[in-house]
PDB file of C-alpha atoms in Angstrom:
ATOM      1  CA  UNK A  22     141.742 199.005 120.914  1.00 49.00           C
ATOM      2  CA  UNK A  23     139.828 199.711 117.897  1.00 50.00           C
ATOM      3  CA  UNK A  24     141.254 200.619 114.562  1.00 48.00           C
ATOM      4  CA  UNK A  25     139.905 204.066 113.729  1.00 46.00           C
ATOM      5  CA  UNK A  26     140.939 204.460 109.940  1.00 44.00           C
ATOM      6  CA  UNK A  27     139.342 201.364 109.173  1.00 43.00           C
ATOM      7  CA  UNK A  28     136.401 202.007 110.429  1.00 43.00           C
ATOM      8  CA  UNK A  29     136.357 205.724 108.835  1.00 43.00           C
ATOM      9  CA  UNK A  30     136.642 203.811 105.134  1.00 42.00           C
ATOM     10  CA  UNK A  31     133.614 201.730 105.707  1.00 47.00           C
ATOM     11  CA  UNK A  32     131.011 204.514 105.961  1.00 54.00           C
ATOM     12  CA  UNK A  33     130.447 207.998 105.571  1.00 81.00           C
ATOM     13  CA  UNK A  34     129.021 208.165 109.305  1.00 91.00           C
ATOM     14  CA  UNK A  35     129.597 205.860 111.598  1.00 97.00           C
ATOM     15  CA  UNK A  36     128.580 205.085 115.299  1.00 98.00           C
ATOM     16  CA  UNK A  37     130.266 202.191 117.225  1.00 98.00           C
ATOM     17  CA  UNK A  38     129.090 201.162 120.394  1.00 98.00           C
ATOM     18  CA  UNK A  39     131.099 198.736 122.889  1.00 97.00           C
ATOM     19  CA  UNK A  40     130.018 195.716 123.850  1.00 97.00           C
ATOM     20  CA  UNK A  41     133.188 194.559 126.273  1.00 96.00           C
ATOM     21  CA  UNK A  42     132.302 193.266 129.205  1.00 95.00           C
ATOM     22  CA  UNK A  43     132.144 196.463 131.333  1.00 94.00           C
ATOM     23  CA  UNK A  44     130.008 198.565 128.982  1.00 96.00           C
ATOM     24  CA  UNK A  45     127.420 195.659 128.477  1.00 96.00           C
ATOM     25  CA  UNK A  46     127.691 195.294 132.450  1.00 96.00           C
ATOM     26  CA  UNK A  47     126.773 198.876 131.965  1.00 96.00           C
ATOM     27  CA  UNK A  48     124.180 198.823 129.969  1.00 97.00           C
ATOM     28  CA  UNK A  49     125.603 199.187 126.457  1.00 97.00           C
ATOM     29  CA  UNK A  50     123.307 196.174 124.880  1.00 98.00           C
ATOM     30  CA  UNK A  51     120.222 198.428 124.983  1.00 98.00           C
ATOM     31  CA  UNK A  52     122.149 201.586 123.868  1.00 98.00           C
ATOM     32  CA  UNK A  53     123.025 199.254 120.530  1.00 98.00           C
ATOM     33  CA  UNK A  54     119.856 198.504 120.658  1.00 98.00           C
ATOM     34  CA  UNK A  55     118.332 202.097 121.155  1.00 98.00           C
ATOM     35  CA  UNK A  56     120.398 203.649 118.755  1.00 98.00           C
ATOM     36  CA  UNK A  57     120.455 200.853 115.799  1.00 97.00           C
ATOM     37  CA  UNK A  58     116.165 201.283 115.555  1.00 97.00           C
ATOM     38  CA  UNK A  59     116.481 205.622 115.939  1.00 97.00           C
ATOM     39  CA  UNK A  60     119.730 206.192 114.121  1.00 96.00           C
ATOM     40  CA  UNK A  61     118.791 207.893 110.608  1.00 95.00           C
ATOM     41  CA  UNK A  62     119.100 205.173 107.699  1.00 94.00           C
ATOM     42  CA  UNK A  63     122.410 207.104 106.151  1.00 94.00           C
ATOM     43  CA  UNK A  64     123.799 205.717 109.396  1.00 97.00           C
ATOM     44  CA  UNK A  65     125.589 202.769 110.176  1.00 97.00           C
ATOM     45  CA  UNK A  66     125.437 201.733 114.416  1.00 98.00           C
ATOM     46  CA  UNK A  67     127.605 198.196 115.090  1.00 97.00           C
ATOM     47  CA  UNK A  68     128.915 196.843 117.935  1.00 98.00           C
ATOM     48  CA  UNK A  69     132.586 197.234 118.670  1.00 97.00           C
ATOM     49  CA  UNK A  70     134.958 195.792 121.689  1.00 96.00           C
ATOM     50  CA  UNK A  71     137.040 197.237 123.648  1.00 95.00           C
ATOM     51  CA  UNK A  72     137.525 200.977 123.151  1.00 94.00           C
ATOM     52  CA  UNK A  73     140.139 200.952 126.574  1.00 92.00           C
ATOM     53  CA  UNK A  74     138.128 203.208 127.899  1.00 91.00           C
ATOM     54  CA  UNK A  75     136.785 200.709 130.793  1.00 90.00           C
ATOM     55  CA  UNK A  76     134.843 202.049 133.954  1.00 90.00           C
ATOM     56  CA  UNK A  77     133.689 205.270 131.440  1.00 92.00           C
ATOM     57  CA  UNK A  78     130.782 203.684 129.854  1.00 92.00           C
ATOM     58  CA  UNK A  79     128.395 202.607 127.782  1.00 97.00           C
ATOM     59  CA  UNK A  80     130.978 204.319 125.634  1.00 97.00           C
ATOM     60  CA  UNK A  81     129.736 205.429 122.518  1.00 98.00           C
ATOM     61  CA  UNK A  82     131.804 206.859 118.997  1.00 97.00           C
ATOM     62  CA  UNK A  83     130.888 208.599 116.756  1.00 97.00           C
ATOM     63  CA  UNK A  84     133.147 208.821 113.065  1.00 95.00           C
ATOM     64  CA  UNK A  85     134.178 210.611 111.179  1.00 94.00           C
ATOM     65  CA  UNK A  86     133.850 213.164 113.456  1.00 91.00           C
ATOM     66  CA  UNK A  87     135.942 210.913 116.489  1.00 93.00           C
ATOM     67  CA  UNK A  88     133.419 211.854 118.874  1.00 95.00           C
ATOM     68  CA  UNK A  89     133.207 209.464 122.205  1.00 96.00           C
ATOM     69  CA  UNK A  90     130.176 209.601 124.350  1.00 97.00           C
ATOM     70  CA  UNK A  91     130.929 208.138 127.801  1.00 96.00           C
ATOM     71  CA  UNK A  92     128.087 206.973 130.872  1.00 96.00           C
ATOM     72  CA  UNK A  93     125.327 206.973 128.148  1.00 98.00           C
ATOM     73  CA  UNK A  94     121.764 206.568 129.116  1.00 97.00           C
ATOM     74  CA  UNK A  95     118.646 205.286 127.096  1.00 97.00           C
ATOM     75  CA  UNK A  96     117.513 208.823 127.483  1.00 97.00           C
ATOM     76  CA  UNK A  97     119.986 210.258 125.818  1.00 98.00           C
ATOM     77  CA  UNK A  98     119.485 208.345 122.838  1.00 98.00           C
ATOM     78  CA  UNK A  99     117.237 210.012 121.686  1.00 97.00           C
ATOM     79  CA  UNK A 100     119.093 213.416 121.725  1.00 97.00           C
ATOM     80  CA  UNK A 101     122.528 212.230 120.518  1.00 97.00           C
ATOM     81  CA  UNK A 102     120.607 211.159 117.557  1.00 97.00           C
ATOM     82  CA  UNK A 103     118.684 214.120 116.945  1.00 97.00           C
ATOM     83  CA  UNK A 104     121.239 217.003 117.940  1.00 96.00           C
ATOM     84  CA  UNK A 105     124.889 215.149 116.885  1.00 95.00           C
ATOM     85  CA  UNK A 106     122.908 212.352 113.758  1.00 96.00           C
ATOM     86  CA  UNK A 107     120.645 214.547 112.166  1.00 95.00           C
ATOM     87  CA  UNK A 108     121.742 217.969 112.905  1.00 95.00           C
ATOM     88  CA  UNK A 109     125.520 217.460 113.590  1.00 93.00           C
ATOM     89  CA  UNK A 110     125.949 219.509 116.607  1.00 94.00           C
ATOM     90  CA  UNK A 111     128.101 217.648 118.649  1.00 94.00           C
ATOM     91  CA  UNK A 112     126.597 217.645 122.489  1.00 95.00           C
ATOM     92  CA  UNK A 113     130.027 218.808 124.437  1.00 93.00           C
ATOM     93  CA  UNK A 114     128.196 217.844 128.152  1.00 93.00           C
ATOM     94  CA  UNK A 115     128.036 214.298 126.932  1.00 95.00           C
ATOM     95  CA  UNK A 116     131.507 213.930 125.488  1.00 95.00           C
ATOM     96  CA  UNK A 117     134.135 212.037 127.539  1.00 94.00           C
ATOM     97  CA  UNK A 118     136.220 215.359 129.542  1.00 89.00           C
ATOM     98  CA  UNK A 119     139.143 213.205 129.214  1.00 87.00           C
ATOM     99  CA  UNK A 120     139.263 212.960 125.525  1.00 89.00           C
ATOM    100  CA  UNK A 121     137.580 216.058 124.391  1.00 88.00           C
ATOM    101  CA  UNK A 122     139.106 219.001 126.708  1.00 77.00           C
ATOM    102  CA  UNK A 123     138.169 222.487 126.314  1.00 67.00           C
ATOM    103  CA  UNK A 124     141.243 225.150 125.891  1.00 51.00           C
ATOM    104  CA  UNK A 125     140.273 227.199 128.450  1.00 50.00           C
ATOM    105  CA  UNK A 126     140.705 224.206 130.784  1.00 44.00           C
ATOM    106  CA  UNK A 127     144.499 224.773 130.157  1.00 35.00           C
ATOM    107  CA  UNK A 128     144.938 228.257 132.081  1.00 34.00           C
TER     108      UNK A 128
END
């Protein structure tokens, strides 16, 4: 597992992307890749291990915000960098259910 308040310390906005064996399996080298050339300069991307999120990527999170991206595609880098990056609006059908459940799921 990763250890979130460190990372939070080391930059204002961070995005961590896992490179574990399932993830890469998955595709997460290119993501890293994908995101680390679009990402806006005030931006830091980095590789990361295991998030213990196996079988749910490329996982992708986002901090300070603690935002995880699960299943991510090259094309959706492209939008999670322009809508969550650059204009900060989170994009809820991309965020992993488990970890970011809507209230009105609870009734």
């Amino acid at each position: 597992m990763i250890d979130s308040s460190s990372i939070e310390n080391q930059a204002a906005r961070q995005v961590l992307v896992c490179q574990y064996r399932t993830c890469r399996k998955d595709g997460s080298a290119r993501i890293l890749a994908d995101l680390q050339y679009a990402s806006p300069p005030d931006v830091v991307v980095t590789a990361c291990g295991c998030m213990g999120l196996c079988g749910s990527g490329p996982m992708v999170l986002v901090t300070p915000e603690k935002m995880y991206y699960w299943h991510v595609k090259p094309s959706q880098v492209g939008v999670l960098v322009e809508q969550h990056l650059i204009a900060g609006k989170p994009i809820k059908s991309m965020l992993h259910r488990r970890l970011h459940l809507e209230p009105d799921q609870f009734v």
